[in-house]
Amino acid sequence: MKLVRKDIEKDNAGQVTLVPEEPEDMWHTYNLLQVGDSLRASTIRKVQTESSTGSVGSNRVRTTLTLCVETIDFDSQACQLRVKGTNIQENEYVKMGAYHTIELEPNRQFTLAKKQWDSVVLERIEQACDPAWSADVAAVVMQEGLAHICLVTPSMTLTRAKVEVNIPRKRRGNCSQHDRALERFYEQVVQAIQRHIHFDVVKCVLVASPGFVREQFCDYMFQQAVKTDNKLLLENRPKFLQVHASSGHKYSLKEALCDPTVASRLSDTKAAGEVKALDDFYKMLQHEPDRAFYGLKQVEKANEALAIDTLLISDELFRHQDVATRSRYVKLVDSVRENAGTVRIFSSLHVSGEQLSQLTGVAAILRFPVPDLSDQESGSSSEED
């Protein structure tokens, strides 16, 4: 994401002009937008024209509209963002108050105006415009006959390909069908890796599986690379890291990211940091439940006691349509930071973020035990807005 202009007043009202450059920038923009915001962007509008003879025709014209945002639709797989609203600025093609849907386009700037820019939204812009925040981890989560090729960016886990091949069972004295199907499966996974993983950006490729599937696959892949003189795979061989996972399903990626060897290799990535924080929370909940709370009311009470060491919160909560509820979460984040606590904002599109959402989306690891809160129903608290 490129920041073109930023005009924010002392009362936190104002506007920013941004240019989305990567598909992931659409996810950042989705998290910036709220109902009631003003969005100005280039769009295509179908207009009717009448000729001098009275015949009516229609053609598509490119124009720039300013909408008052009413609905926001994000497609996480295609990374497409559509914003529907009413036109609030005079335009030769579109009447004031008329509805229109803008599909934001890569490399075309847009201007977003808000009556109130809070700290969470401003931090999101900072992160989106920082070139260091890019997809630097890829993962192949597999079992015999099933594989998911994923890209792990700082903001989301993107499934780029799913490979499924029916593998017949081994028969006594005849394994040829099984072996041929397995080879076909491995070949399809290799093709998917080459198609979807950009090795000039990715620092590490995790190959995760149960049993010996990962070792057998990697042996096959690099043997074939030597035979075919595949320089792309051979030059990037050191980036492949084999780790254990319980299955070939996407949710098993969390186990792979928790592996200590992976954590040390990915110590500078946000994804690994999120997984570690969630893992620390679960350990604390198990061994010292008086120092691990979840649920908004309980976490707010812990914050009032200045007890929060690490706040874990899902970005999903900041997309709440109710302004008062959203402000409550922003106030919690600001307060924890003011009291020297660490705040980790989890992406709801990451496996770790999905797990945090099952814990109401907000949790905290405390500096010291607060038993009186846990007596009132902390840890297992399920009250939520």
Short mmCIF file of C-alpha atoms in Angstrom, two decimals:
data_model
loop_
_atom_site.label_atom_id
_atom_site.label_comp_id
_atom_site.label_asym_id
_atom_site.label_seq_id
_atom_site.Cartn_x
_atom_site.Cartn_y
_atom_site.Cartn_z
CA MET A 1 0.00 0.00 0.00
CA LYS A 2 1.25 3.45 -0.87
CA LEU A 3 0.30 6.50 1.20
CA VAL A 4 -0.19 9.50 -1.12
CA ARG A 5 -1.60 12.05 1.32
CA LYS A 6 -2.71 12.20 4.93
CA ASP A 7 -4.76 15.13 6.28
CA ILE A 8 -5.98 14.46 9.82
CA GLU A 9 -7.00 17.33 12.11
CA LYS A 10 -6.45 17.63 15.88
CA ASP A 11 -9.98 16.37 16.52
CA ASN A 12 -9.04 13.21 14.54
CA ALA A 13 -11.35 14.03 11.61
CA GLY A 14 -9.83 14.06 8.15
CA GLN A 15 -8.92 11.99 5.12
CA VAL A 16 -6.16 9.84 3.66
CA THR A 17 -5.37 9.02 0.03
CA LEU A 18 -3.99 5.54 -0.60
CA VAL A 19 -3.00 3.35 -3.56
CA PRO A 20 -3.53 -0.43 -3.13
CA GLU A 21 -0.61 -2.21 -4.81
CA GLU A 22 -0.97 -5.84 -3.66
CA PRO A 23 -4.06 -8.10 -3.34
CA GLU A 24 -3.55 -8.06 0.44
CA ASP A 25 -3.97 -4.27 0.45
CA MET A 26 -7.67 -4.87 -0.25
CA TRP A 27 -7.88 -6.73 3.10
CA HIS A 28 -6.24 -3.76 4.85
CA THR A 29 -8.70 -1.38 3.12
CA TYR A 30 -11.62 -3.59 4.20
CA ASN A 31 -10.45 -3.14 7.80
CA LEU A 32 -10.20 0.64 7.36
CA LEU A 33 -13.70 1.10 5.94
CA GLN A 34 -16.78 1.64 8.11
CA VAL A 35 -20.41 2.41 7.37
CA GLY A 36 -20.83 6.20 7.27
CA ASP A 37 -17.32 6.88 5.92
CA SER A 38 -16.86 8.85 2.72
CA LEU A 39 -15.04 7.06 -0.13
CA ARG A 40 -13.86 8.83 -3.30
CA ALA A 41 -12.57 6.60 -6.11
CA SER A 42 -12.54 6.01 -9.85
CA THR A 43 -15.30 3.72 -11.11
CA ILE A 44 -17.23 2.61 -14.20
CA ARG A 45 -20.84 3.79 -14.60
CA LYS A 46 -23.33 2.71 -17.24
CA VAL A 47 -25.08 5.84 -18.58
CA GLN A 48 -27.94 6.26 -21.01
CA THR A 49 -27.60 8.68 -23.91
CA GLU A 50 -30.24 10.04 -26.26
CA SER A 51 -29.32 10.99 -29.82
CA SER A 52 -30.78 13.88 -31.81
CA THR A 53 -33.13 11.41 -33.50
CA GLY A 54 -34.50 10.30 -30.15
CA SER A 55 -32.93 6.84 -30.05
CA VAL A 56 -31.68 5.77 -26.63
CA GLY A 57 -28.39 3.95 -26.15
CA SER A 58 -26.12 3.16 -23.23
CA ASN A 59 -22.39 3.16 -22.78
CA ARG A 60 -19.93 2.72 -19.94
CA VAL A 61 -17.94 5.72 -18.78
CA ARG A 62 -15.15 6.07 -16.24
CA THR A 63 -15.83 8.71 -13.63
CA THR A 64 -14.84 9.60 -10.08
CA LEU A 65 -17.53 9.34 -7.42
CA THR A 66 -17.73 10.15 -3.72
CA LEU A 67 -19.95 7.73 -1.82
CA CYS A 68 -21.32 7.65 1.70
CA VAL A 69 -20.49 4.02 2.56
CA GLU A 70 -23.47 1.76 3.33
CA THR A 71 -22.31 -1.83 2.66
CA ILE A 72 -18.83 -3.36 2.34
CA ASP A 73 -18.26 -6.73 0.67
CA PHE A 74 -14.87 -8.46 0.75
CA ASP A 75 -14.01 -11.70 -1.10
CA SER A 76 -11.08 -13.16 0.86
CA GLN A 77 -10.06 -15.69 -1.81
CA ALA A 78 -10.09 -13.30 -4.78
CA CYS A 79 -9.05 -10.31 -2.58
CA GLN A 80 -11.76 -8.17 -4.18
CA LEU A 81 -13.47 -5.32 -2.36
CA ARG A 82 -16.82 -3.79 -3.33
CA VAL A 83 -18.29 -0.77 -1.58
CA LYS A 84 -21.92 0.29 -2.04
CA GLY A 85 -23.30 3.66 -1.06
CA THR A 86 -25.04 6.86 -2.14
CA ASN A 87 -23.40 9.59 -4.17
CA ILE A 88 -22.75 12.68 -2.03
CA GLN A 89 -20.96 14.92 -4.54
CA GLU A 90 -22.22 16.52 -7.78
CA ASN A 91 -21.35 14.46 -10.86
CA GLU A 92 -22.34 14.84 -14.52
CA TYR A 93 -23.31 11.16 -14.80
CA VAL A 94 -24.71 10.30 -11.36
CA LYS A 95 -27.37 12.20 -9.44
CA MET A 96 -26.95 13.17 -5.80
CA GLY A 97 -28.29 10.39 -3.56
CA ALA A 98 -28.15 7.76 -6.32
CA TYR A 99 -26.78 4.35 -5.37
CA HIS A 100 -23.56 3.01 -6.85
CA THR A 101 -21.13 0.18 -6.15
CA ILE A 102 -17.40 0.85 -6.45
CA GLU A 103 -15.02 -2.07 -6.91
CA LEU A 104 -11.66 -0.81 -5.71
CA GLU A 105 -8.90 -1.56 -8.21
CA PRO A 106 -5.19 -2.24 -7.72
CA ASN A 107 -2.92 0.71 -8.52
CA ARG A 108 -5.81 3.20 -8.60
CA GLN A 109 -5.87 5.66 -5.73
CA PHE A 110 -8.84 6.27 -3.46
CA THR A 111 -9.52 8.83 -0.75
CA LEU A 112 -11.15 7.77 2.53
CA ALA A 113 -12.62 10.40 4.87
CA LYS A 114 -13.74 9.76 8.45
CA LYS A 115 -15.22 11.90 11.19
CA GLN A 116 -13.02 10.03 13.68
CA TRP A 117 -9.70 8.27 12.93
CA ASP A 118 -8.86 6.09 15.94
CA SER A 119 -5.47 4.65 16.93
CA VAL A 120 -6.23 1.13 15.63
CA VAL A 121 -7.12 2.35 12.13
CA LEU A 122 -4.07 4.64 11.96
CA GLU A 123 -1.83 1.74 13.04
CA ARG A 124 -3.37 -0.41 10.29
CA ILE A 125 -2.38 2.23 7.68
CA GLU A 126 1.17 2.35 9.08
CA GLN A 127 1.49 -1.44 8.80
CA ALA A 128 -0.07 -1.59 5.32
CA CYS A 129 2.35 1.03 4.00
CA ASP A 130 5.43 -0.59 5.57
CA PRO A 131 7.22 -2.65 2.85
CA ALA A 132 8.56 -5.05 5.51
CA TRP A 133 5.03 -6.36 6.02
CA SER A 134 4.83 -8.81 3.14
CA ALA A 135 4.15 -12.51 2.55
CA ASP A 136 7.41 -14.08 3.67
CA VAL A 137 6.18 -17.56 4.65
CA ALA A 138 4.65 -20.28 2.49
CA ALA A 139 3.36 -23.64 3.70
CA VAL A 140 2.50 -27.00 2.20
CA VAL A 141 0.26 -28.86 4.66
CA MET A 142 -0.19 -32.42 3.43
CA GLN A 143 -1.13 -36.04 4.04
CA GLU A 144 -1.36 -38.88 1.50
CA GLY A 145 -3.78 -37.70 -1.18
CA LEU A 146 -4.48 -34.21 0.25
CA ALA A 147 -2.39 -31.03 0.27
CA HIS A 148 -3.01 -27.32 0.88
CA ILE A 149 -0.55 -24.74 -0.47
CA CYS A 150 -0.83 -21.59 1.66
CA LEU A 151 0.78 -18.17 1.85
CA VAL A 152 1.13 -16.78 5.37
CA THR A 153 1.20 -12.98 5.24
CA PRO A 154 1.25 -10.70 8.29
CA SER A 155 -2.51 -10.25 7.93
CA MET A 156 -3.97 -13.49 6.63
CA THR A 157 -3.48 -17.11 5.65
CA LEU A 158 -4.32 -17.47 1.97
CA THR A 159 -5.05 -20.91 0.54
CA ARG A 160 -3.58 -20.72 -2.94
CA ALA A 161 -4.22 -24.32 -4.02
CA LYS A 162 -5.79 -27.55 -2.84
CA VAL A 163 -4.56 -30.83 -4.32
CA GLU A 164 -6.65 -33.98 -3.90
CA VAL A 165 -5.81 -37.37 -5.45
CA ASN A 166 -7.40 -40.68 -4.57
CA ILE A 167 -4.61 -43.02 -3.37
CA PRO A 168 -5.53 -46.76 -3.53
CA ARG A 169 -4.45 -48.94 -0.60
CA LYS A 170 -1.36 -51.09 -0.93
CA ARG A 171 -2.20 -54.69 -1.86
CA ARG A 172 -0.12 -57.63 -0.80
CA GLY A 173 2.44 -58.34 -3.52
CA ASN A 174 1.22 -55.40 -5.69
CA CYS A 175 1.90 -51.80 -4.75
CA SER A 176 2.10 -50.42 -8.29
CA GLN A 177 -1.32 -48.69 -8.28
CA HIS A 178 -0.61 -47.10 -4.91
CA ASP A 179 2.85 -45.92 -5.98
CA ARG A 180 1.66 -44.51 -9.31
CA ALA A 181 -1.16 -42.56 -7.64
CA LEU A 182 1.24 -41.26 -4.98
CA GLU A 183 3.71 -40.11 -7.64
CA ARG A 184 0.88 -38.36 -9.51
CA PHE A 185 -0.13 -36.63 -6.26
CA TYR A 186 3.44 -35.50 -5.51
CA GLU A 187 3.82 -34.17 -9.05
CA GLN A 188 0.64 -32.08 -8.75
CA VAL A 189 1.85 -30.64 -5.44
CA VAL A 190 5.23 -29.72 -7.01
CA GLN A 191 3.41 -27.96 -9.88
CA ALA A 192 1.23 -26.04 -7.40
CA ILE A 193 4.32 -24.95 -5.40
CA GLN A 194 6.00 -23.59 -8.54
CA ARG A 195 2.81 -21.86 -9.66
CA HIS A 196 1.84 -20.17 -6.39
CA ILE A 197 5.01 -19.54 -4.35
CA HIS A 198 7.16 -16.54 -5.25
CA PHE A 199 10.61 -17.53 -4.04
CA ASP A 200 12.00 -14.01 -4.48
CA VAL A 201 9.69 -12.88 -1.63
CA VAL A 202 9.25 -16.01 0.50
CA LYS A 203 11.91 -16.61 3.16
CA CYS A 204 10.73 -20.04 4.23
CA VAL A 205 8.54 -22.86 2.88
CA LEU A 206 7.11 -25.14 5.57
CA VAL A 207 6.36 -28.71 4.50
CA ALA A 208 4.13 -30.13 7.23
CA SER A 209 2.57 -33.59 7.47
CA PRO A 210 1.97 -36.59 9.73
CA GLY A 211 4.37 -39.56 9.54
CA PHE A 212 6.97 -39.70 6.78
CA VAL A 213 4.87 -38.03 4.05
CA ARG A 214 6.89 -34.79 4.13
CA GLU A 215 10.26 -36.61 3.88
CA GLN A 216 9.07 -38.79 1.01
CA PHE A 217 7.59 -35.80 -0.80
CA CYS A 218 10.72 -33.66 -0.44
CA ASP A 219 12.91 -36.57 -1.61
CA TYR A 220 10.70 -36.97 -4.68
CA MET A 221 10.59 -33.22 -5.41
CA PHE A 222 14.35 -32.67 -5.31
CA GLN A 223 15.15 -35.92 -7.16
CA GLN A 224 12.88 -34.72 -9.96
CA ALA A 225 14.44 -31.25 -9.78
CA VAL A 226 17.90 -32.77 -10.33
CA LYS A 227 16.63 -34.94 -13.22
CA THR A 228 14.92 -32.02 -14.97
CA ASP A 229 17.55 -29.43 -13.96
CA ASN A 230 14.86 -27.33 -12.23
CA LYS A 231 16.99 -24.40 -11.04
CA LEU A 232 14.09 -22.66 -9.28
CA LEU A 233 13.64 -25.53 -6.81
CA LEU A 234 17.34 -26.42 -6.50
CA GLU A 235 18.42 -22.83 -5.76
CA ASN A 236 15.69 -22.45 -3.12
CA ARG A 237 16.18 -25.85 -1.47
CA PRO A 238 17.54 -24.28 1.78
CA LYS A 239 14.22 -22.46 2.25
CA PHE A 240 12.28 -25.74 2.67
CA LEU A 241 11.72 -26.74 6.28
CA GLN A 242 10.09 -30.05 7.25
CA VAL A 243 7.83 -30.05 10.34
CA HIS A 244 5.17 -32.24 11.90
CA ALA A 245 1.43 -31.64 11.46
CA SER A 246 -1.40 -33.98 12.41
CA SER A 247 -3.15 -33.82 9.01
CA GLY A 248 -3.18 -32.22 5.57
CA HIS A 249 -6.00 -29.82 6.49
CA LYS A 250 -5.43 -26.07 6.73
CA TYR A 251 -6.10 -25.91 10.49
CA SER A 252 -2.98 -28.07 11.07
CA LEU A 253 -0.88 -25.08 9.97
CA LYS A 254 -1.10 -23.73 13.53
CA GLU A 255 0.79 -26.81 14.80
CA ALA A 256 3.50 -26.27 12.20
CA LEU A 257 3.89 -22.59 13.16
CA CYS A 258 4.15 -23.60 16.85
CA ASP A 259 7.12 -25.90 16.18
CA PRO A 260 10.21 -24.45 18.00
CA THR A 261 12.45 -24.83 14.93
CA VAL A 262 9.89 -22.93 12.86
CA ALA A 263 9.46 -20.24 15.52
CA SER A 264 13.21 -19.54 15.57
CA ARG A 265 13.35 -19.43 11.77
CA LEU A 266 10.33 -17.11 11.59
CA SER A 267 11.08 -15.07 14.69
CA ASP A 268 10.71 -11.82 12.75
CA THR A 269 7.28 -12.53 11.31
CA LYS A 270 4.00 -11.35 12.79
CA ALA A 271 2.28 -14.70 12.10
CA ALA A 272 4.70 -16.61 14.33
CA GLY A 273 4.31 -13.94 17.04
CA GLU A 274 0.53 -14.34 17.04
CA VAL A 275 0.76 -18.13 17.28
CA LYS A 276 3.25 -17.91 20.18
CA ALA A 277 1.06 -15.41 22.06
CA LEU A 278 -1.98 -17.66 21.71
CA ASP A 279 0.07 -20.69 22.76
CA ASP A 280 1.31 -18.77 25.85
CA PHE A 281 -2.29 -17.90 26.69
CA TYR A 282 -3.43 -21.54 26.52
CA LYS A 283 -0.50 -22.64 28.71
CA MET A 284 -1.32 -19.93 31.25
CA LEU A 285 -5.01 -20.91 31.20
CA GLN A 286 -4.02 -24.48 31.97
CA HIS A 287 -1.37 -23.88 34.65
CA GLU A 288 -2.29 -20.48 36.18
CA PRO A 289 -5.95 -19.75 35.31
CA ASP A 290 -5.92 -16.68 37.59
CA ARG A 291 -3.57 -15.04 35.04
CA ALA A 292 -5.50 -15.85 31.83
CA PHE A 293 -8.84 -14.19 31.11
CA TYR A 294 -11.09 -13.94 28.08
CA GLY A 295 -14.38 -12.20 27.40
CA LEU A 296 -14.64 -8.40 27.12
CA LYS A 297 -16.03 -7.66 30.61
CA GLN A 298 -13.43 -9.80 32.39
CA VAL A 299 -10.56 -8.38 30.34
CA GLU A 300 -11.78 -4.81 31.01
CA LYS A 301 -11.85 -5.54 34.77
CA ALA A 302 -8.29 -6.91 34.58
CA ASN A 303 -7.27 -3.74 32.76
CA GLU A 304 -8.81 -1.58 35.49
CA ALA A 305 -6.53 -3.44 37.93
CA LEU A 306 -3.53 -2.59 35.63
CA ALA A 307 -2.91 -6.35 35.43
CA ILE A 308 -2.69 -6.91 31.65
CA ASP A 309 0.72 -7.90 30.36
CA THR A 310 -0.40 -9.03 26.86
CA LEU A 311 -3.74 -8.28 25.22
CA LEU A 312 -4.85 -10.62 22.41
CA ILE A 313 -7.62 -9.13 20.29
CA SER A 314 -9.13 -10.02 16.90
CA ASP A 315 -9.29 -7.38 14.15
CA GLU A 316 -12.85 -8.62 13.54
CA LEU A 317 -13.99 -6.72 16.64
CA PHE A 318 -12.88 -3.38 15.15
CA ARG A 319 -15.29 -3.94 12.24
CA HIS A 320 -18.26 -3.85 14.63
CA GLN A 321 -21.06 -1.71 13.11
CA ASP A 322 -22.01 -0.20 16.48
CA VAL A 323 -19.74 2.82 17.05
CA ALA A 324 -19.99 2.62 20.86
CA THR A 325 -18.95 -1.07 20.91
CA ARG A 326 -16.08 -0.43 18.51
CA SER A 327 -14.91 2.54 20.63
CA ARG A 328 -14.92 0.26 23.68
CA TYR A 329 -12.39 -2.08 22.01
CA VAL A 330 -10.23 0.84 20.81
CA LYS A 331 -10.26 2.35 24.32
CA LEU A 332 -9.15 -1.02 25.76
CA VAL A 333 -6.22 -1.23 23.30
CA ASP A 334 -5.11 2.36 24.04
CA SER A 335 -5.38 1.83 27.79
CA VAL A 336 -3.29 -1.39 27.78
CA ARG A 337 -0.56 0.37 25.76
CA GLU A 338 -0.59 3.38 28.11
CA ASN A 339 -0.01 0.97 31.01
CA ALA A 340 3.05 -0.56 29.27
CA GLY A 341 1.22 -3.70 28.15
CA THR A 342 1.74 -5.45 24.82
CA VAL A 343 -1.15 -5.52 22.33
CA ARG A 344 -1.36 -8.20 19.65
CA ILE A 345 -4.07 -7.62 17.05
CA PHE A 346 -4.84 -10.97 15.42
CA SER A 347 -6.04 -11.27 11.84
CA SER A 348 -9.35 -13.12 11.63
CA LEU A 349 -8.06 -14.67 8.37
CA HIS A 350 -5.17 -16.39 10.17
CA VAL A 351 -5.63 -19.81 11.78
CA SER A 352 -4.59 -18.27 15.11
CA GLY A 353 -7.15 -15.48 14.65
CA GLU A 354 -9.88 -18.04 13.96
CA GLN A 355 -9.03 -19.77 17.24
CA LEU A 356 -9.03 -16.49 19.17
CA SER A 357 -12.49 -15.72 17.73
CA GLN A 358 -13.72 -18.94 19.37
CA LEU A 359 -12.58 -17.39 22.69
CA THR A 360 -14.84 -14.35 22.09
CA GLY A 361 -12.08 -12.54 20.14
CA VAL A 362 -10.47 -10.90 23.18
CA ALA A 363 -8.19 -12.44 25.81
CA ALA A 364 -5.40 -11.35 28.14
CA ILE A 365 -2.33 -12.75 29.87
CA LEU A 366 -1.93 -11.00 33.23
CA ARG A 367 1.17 -9.76 35.06
CA PHE A 368 -0.09 -11.13 38.36
CA PRO A 369 -2.98 -13.34 39.50
CA VAL A 370 -6.34 -11.66 40.00
CA PRO A 371 -8.26 -14.42 41.81
CA ASP A 372 -11.29 -12.30 42.72
CA LEU A 373 -12.09 -11.92 39.01
CA SER A 374 -11.77 -15.61 38.26
CA ASP A 375 -14.15 -16.31 41.14
CA GLN A 376 -16.70 -14.11 39.33
CA GLU A 377 -16.45 -16.37 36.25
CA SER A 378 -13.33 -15.45 34.28
CA GLY A 379 -11.39 -18.07 32.26
CA SER A 380 -14.51 -19.88 31.13
CA SER A 381 -16.43 -16.61 30.69
CA SER A 382 -18.63 -16.71 27.64
CA GLU A 383 -20.59 -13.47 27.99
CA GLU A 384 -20.10 -11.39 24.90
CA ASP A 385 -21.63 -8.62 22.87
#
